[in-house]
Coordinates of C-alpha atoms and ligand atoms in Angstrom, one line a residue:
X164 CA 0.0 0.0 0.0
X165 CA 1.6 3.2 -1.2
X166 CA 1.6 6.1 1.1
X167 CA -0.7 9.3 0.4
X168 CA 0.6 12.9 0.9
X169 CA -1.6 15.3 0.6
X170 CA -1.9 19.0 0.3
X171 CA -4.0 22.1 1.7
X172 CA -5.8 23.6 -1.0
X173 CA -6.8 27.6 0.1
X174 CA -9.4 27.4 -2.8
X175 CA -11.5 25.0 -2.0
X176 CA -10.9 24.4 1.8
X177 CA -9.5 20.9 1.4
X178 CA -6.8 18.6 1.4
X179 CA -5.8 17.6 -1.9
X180 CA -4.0 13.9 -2.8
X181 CA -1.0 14.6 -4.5
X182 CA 0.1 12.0 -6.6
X183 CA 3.7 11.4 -6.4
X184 CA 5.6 10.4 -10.1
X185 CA 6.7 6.9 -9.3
X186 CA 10.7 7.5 -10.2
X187 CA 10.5 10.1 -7.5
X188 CA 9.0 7.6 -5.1
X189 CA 11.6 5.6 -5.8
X190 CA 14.9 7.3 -5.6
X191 CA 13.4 8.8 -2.5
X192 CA 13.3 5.3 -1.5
X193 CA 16.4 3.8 -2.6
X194 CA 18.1 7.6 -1.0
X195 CA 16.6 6.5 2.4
X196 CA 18.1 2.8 2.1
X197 CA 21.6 3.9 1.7
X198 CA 21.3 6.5 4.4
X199 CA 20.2 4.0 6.6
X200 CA 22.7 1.5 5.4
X201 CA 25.5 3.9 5.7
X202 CA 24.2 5.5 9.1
X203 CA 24.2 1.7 9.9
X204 CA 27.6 0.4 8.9
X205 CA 29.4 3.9 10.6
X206 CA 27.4 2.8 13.9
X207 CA 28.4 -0.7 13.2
X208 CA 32.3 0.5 12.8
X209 CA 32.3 2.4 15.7
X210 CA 31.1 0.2 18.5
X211 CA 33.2 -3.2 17.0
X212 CA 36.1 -0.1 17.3
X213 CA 35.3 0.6 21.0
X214 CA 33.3 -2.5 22.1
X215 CA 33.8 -6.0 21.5
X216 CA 31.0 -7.8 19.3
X217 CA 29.6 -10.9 21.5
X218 CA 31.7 -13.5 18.9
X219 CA 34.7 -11.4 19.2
X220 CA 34.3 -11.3 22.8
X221 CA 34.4 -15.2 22.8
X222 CA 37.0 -15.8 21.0
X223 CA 38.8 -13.3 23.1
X224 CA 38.0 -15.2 25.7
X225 CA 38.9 -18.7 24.0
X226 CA 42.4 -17.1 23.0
X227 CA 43.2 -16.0 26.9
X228 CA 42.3 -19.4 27.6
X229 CA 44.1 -21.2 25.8
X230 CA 47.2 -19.1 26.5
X231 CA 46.2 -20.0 30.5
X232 CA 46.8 -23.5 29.1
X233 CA 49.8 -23.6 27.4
X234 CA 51.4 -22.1 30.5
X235 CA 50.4 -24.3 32.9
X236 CA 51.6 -27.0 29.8
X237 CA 54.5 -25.5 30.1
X238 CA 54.7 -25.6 33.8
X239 CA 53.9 -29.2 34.2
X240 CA 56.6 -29.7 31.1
X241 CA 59.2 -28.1 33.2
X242 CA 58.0 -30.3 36.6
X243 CA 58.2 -33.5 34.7
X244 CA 61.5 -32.9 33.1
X245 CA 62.8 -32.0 36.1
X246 CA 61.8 -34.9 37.5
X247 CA 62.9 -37.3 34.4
X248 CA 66.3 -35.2 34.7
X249 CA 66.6 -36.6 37.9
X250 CA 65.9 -39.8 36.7
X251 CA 68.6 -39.6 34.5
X252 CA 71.0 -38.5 37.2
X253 CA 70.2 -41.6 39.1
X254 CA 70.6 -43.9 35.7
X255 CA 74.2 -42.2 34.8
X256 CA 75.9 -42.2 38.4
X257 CA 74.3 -45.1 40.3
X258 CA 72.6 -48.0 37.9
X259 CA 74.8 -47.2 35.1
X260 CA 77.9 -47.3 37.0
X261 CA 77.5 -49.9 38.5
X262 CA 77.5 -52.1 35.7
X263 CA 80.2 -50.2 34.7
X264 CA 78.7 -49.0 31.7
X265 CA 79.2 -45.5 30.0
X266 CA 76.5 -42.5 29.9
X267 CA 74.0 -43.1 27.0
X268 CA 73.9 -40.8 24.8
X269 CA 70.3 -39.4 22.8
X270 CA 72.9 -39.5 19.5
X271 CA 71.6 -42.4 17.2
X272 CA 69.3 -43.2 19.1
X273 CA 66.3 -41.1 18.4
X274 CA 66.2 -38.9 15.3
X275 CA 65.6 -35.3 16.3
X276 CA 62.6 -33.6 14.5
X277 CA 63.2 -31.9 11.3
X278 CA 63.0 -27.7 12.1
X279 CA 60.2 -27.4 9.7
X280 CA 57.8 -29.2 11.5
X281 CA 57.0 -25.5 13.3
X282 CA 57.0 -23.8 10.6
X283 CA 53.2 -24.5 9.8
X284 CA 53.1 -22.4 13.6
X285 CA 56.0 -19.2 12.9
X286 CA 52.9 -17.0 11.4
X287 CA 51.0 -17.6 14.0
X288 CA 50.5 -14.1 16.5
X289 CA 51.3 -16.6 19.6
X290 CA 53.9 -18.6 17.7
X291 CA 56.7 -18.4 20.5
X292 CA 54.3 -19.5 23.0
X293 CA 53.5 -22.6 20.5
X294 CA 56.9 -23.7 19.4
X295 CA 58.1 -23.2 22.8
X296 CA 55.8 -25.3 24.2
X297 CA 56.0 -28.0 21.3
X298 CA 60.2 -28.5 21.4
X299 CA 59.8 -28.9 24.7
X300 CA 57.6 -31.7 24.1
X301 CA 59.8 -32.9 21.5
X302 CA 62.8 -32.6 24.1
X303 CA 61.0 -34.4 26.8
X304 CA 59.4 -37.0 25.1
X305 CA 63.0 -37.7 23.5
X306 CA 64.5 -37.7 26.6
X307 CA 61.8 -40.1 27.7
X308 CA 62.9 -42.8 25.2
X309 CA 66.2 -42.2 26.0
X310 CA 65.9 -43.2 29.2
X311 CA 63.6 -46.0 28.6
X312 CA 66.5 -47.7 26.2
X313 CA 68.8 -47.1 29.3
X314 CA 66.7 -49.1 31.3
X315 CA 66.2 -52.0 29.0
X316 CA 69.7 -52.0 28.5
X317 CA 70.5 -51.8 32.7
X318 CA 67.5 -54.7 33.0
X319 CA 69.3 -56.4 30.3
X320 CA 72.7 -56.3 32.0
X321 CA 71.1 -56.8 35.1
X322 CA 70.4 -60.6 34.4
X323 CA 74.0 -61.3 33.6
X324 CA 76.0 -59.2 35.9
X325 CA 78.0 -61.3 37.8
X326 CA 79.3 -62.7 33.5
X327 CA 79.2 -59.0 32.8
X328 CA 81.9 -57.9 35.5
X329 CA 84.3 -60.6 34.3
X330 CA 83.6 -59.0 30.7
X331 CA 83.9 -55.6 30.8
X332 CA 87.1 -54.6 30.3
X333 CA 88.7 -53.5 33.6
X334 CA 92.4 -54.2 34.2
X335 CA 95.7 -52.5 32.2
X336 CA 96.3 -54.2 29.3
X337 CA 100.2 -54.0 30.2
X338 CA 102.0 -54.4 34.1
X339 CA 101.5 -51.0 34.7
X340 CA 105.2 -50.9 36.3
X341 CA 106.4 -51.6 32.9
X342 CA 105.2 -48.0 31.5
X343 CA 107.6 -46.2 30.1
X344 CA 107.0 -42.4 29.5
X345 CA 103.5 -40.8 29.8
X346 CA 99.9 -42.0 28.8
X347 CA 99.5 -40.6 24.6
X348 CA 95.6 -39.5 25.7
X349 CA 92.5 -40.3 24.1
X350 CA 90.3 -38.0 22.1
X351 CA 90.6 -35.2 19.9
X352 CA 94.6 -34.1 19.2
X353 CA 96.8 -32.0 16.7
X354 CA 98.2 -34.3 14.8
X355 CA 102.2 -34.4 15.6
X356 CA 103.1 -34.5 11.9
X357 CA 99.8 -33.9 9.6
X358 CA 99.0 -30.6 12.0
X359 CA 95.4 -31.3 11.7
X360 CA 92.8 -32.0 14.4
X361 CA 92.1 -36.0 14.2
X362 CA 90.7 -38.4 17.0
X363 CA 93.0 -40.4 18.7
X364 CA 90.9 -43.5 19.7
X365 CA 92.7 -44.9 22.0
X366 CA 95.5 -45.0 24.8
X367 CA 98.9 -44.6 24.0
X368 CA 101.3 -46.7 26.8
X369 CA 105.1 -46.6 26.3
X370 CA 107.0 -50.3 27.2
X371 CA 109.4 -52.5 26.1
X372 CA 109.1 -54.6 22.6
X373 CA 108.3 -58.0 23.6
X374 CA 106.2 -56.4 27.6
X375 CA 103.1 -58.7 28.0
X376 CA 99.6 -57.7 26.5
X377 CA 97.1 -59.2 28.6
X378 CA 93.2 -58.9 27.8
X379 CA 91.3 -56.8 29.9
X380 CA 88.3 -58.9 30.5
X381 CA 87.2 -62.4 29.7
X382 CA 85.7 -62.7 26.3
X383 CA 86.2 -63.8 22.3
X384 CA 89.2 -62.9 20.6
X385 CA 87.3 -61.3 17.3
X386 CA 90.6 -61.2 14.8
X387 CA 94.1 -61.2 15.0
X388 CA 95.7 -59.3 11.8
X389 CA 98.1 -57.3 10.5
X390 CA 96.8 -53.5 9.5
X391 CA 97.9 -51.0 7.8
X392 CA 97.9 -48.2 10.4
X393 CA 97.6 -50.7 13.4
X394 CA 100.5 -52.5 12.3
X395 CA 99.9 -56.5 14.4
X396 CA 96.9 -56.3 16.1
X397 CA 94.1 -58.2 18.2
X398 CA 90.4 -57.5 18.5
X399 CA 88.6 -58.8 21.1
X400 CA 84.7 -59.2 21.7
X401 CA 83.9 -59.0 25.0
X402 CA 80.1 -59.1 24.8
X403 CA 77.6 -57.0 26.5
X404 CA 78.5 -54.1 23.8
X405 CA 82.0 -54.1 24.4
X406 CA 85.0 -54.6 22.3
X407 CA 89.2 -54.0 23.1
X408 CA 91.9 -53.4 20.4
X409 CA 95.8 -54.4 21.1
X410 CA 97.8 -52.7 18.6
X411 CA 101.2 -52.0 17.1
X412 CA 102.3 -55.4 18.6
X413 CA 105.1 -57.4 18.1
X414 CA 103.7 -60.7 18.4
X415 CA 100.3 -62.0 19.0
X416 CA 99.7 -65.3 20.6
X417 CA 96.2 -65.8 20.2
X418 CA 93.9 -67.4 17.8
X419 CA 90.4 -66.1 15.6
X420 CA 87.8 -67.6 18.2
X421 CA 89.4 -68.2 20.7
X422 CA 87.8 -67.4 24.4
X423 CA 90.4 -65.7 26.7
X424 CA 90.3 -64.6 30.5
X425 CA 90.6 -61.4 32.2
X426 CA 94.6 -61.1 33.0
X427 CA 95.6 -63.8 30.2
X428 CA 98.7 -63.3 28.2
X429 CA 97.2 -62.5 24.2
X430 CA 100.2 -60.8 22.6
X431 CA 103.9 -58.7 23.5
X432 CA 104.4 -54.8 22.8
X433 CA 106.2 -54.3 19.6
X434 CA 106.5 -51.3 17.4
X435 CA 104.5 -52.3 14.2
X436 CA 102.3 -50.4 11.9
X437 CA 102.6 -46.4 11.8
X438 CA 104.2 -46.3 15.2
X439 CA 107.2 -44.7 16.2
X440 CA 108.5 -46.3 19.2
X441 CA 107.7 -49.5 21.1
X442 CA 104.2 -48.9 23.0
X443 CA 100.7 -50.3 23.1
X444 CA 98.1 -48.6 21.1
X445 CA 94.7 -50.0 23.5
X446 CA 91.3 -49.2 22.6
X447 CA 87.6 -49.7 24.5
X448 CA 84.9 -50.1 21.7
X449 CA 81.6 -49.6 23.5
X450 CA 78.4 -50.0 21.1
X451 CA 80.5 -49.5 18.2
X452 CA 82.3 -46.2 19.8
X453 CA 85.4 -45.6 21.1
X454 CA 85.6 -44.7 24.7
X455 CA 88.2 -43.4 26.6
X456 CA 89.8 -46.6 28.2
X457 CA 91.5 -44.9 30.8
X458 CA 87.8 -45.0 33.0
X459 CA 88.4 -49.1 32.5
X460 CA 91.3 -49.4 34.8
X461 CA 88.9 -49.2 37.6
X462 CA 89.9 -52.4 39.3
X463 CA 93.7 -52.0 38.9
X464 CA 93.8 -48.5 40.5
X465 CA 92.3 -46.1 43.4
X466 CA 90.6 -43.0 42.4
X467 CA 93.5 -41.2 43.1
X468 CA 95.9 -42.8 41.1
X469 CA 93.5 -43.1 38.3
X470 CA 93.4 -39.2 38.5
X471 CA 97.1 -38.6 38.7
X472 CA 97.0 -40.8 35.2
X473 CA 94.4 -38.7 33.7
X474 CA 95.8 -35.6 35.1
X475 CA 99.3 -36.8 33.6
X476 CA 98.2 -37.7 30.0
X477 CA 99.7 -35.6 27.4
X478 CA 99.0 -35.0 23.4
X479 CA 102.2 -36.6 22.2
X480 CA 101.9 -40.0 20.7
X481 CA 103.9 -42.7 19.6
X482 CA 102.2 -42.9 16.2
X483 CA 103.2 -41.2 13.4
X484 CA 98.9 -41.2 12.5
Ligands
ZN544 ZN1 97.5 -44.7 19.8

């Protein structure tokens, strides 16, 4: 129903209908919806400016949440690891040592994350919070395994101990009274002639061609050869994870397969292979790494003495590689 307007009309005392044209009734129309629309949007603009709009004000409320709960994730992270940490303390200095077996390491056993797993999370506005909270995940459920290996492995050992402490290397390989010089350390050392940094993986001990060799727990003997850099050498497989190398010898007196005691003669110090002076080149192989042997001599030696020794092992070697 359209609307009437109407008019006074002095003449005849009345109101007169006056007939709009319909264009004019329309743009007045269409004038009145964009007022109102505009009027609308600018009131619109101004209170989503000023005031929150109820969805916005929930999902406000959502975003505080959840940043309430990442914290306290982060909190409960940071109680749990310290707790696993302590854990691990316990597994490397108590269980672990006593069965005489080195710190486990989290190399090559679990494969770290890739960095781009976050990146999906970098544009976000709380992205610190996330990838904080998320490596530390990573770290502690990483850390986790870890430890669960170490514990298979101590349960493991556990069931054999009293075969695993007559393995385990633990003795010198020489009389220690026959050393001659200082202990050529293990690890990382400029190389005397090639002036680069190499690793040195084993023990250097100065004697007398022809000084016993004797094996430094009960076990396998794995191969007896001649090497290039070794010069005569013996391998022995201890079990349990463990290996020992006797190199630079002058004569081994041991077979391929054949099972040897802790303290038994193998082989004499000679001065084969790249050496340059009679001395025992003696190496610990645990899980396929070497370790430094010196924390093997454990049975032959008091704390003290086996510091002295550490404190008193130099760079220099007796191999020319
Ligand atoms: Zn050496």
């Amino acid at each position: 129903m359209t609307k009437k307007e109407y008019k006074f009309n002095p003449r005849t005392l009345t109101y007169d209908v006056i007939t709009m044209p319909f264009r004019a009734r329309f743009y007045r129309i269409a004038r009145g919806a964009i007022v109102a629309f505009l009027f609308a949007s600018v009131v619109n603009f101004l209170f989503s400016y000023f005031f929150y709009t109820p969805k916005m004000y929930r999902i406000n409320k959502e975003n505080n949440e959840l940043v309430i709960k990442y914290s306290l994730m982060q909190e409960r992270l940071r109680a749990a690891q310290k707790t696993l940490s302590e854990i691990a303390q316990r597994d490397n200095h108590v269980y672990r040592s006593l069965f005489a077996v080195d710190t486990l390491g989290v190399e090559g056993i679990y494969t770290p994350y890739p960095e781009s797993k976050y990146v999906r999370m970098e544009r976000d506005h709380f992205a610190s919070l996330m990838i904080g909270t998320w490596s530390q995940m990573d770290d502690f459920a990483r850390k986790l395994y870890l430890r669960s290996v170490s514990l298979d492995q101590l349960q493991a050992m556990s069931m054999d101990k009293e075969q695993m402490a007559a393995s385990v290397p633990a003795i010198w390989p020489i009389n220690k009274k026959l050393l001659r010089g200082s202990i050529g350390r293990f690890g990382g050392r400029n190389h005397p002639t090639l002036h680069v940094w190499k690793m040195h993986e084993g023990i250097d001990l100065g004697g007398r061609i022809g000084d016993p060799v004797y094996a430094t727990g009960d076990g396998v003997v794995k191969s007896v050869s001649t090497m290039n850099g070794y010069g005569k050498q013996v391998l022995i497989d201890h079990g349990f994870g463990y290996q020992t190398r006797y190199a630079h010898l002058s004569r081994q007196i041991v077979e391929p397969g054949q099972r040897v005691k802790r303290g038994e003669q193998i082989a004499m110090v000679g001065n084969t292979g790249r050496s340059s002076g009679p001395h025992l080149h003696y190496e610990v192989i645990y899980m396929g790494h070497p370790v430094n042997p010196i924390n093997y001599f454990r049975l032959d030696m008091s704390q003290q003495e086996l510091d002295e020794i550490i404190a008193s092992a130099t760079a220099t070697t007796y191999e020319t590689d």
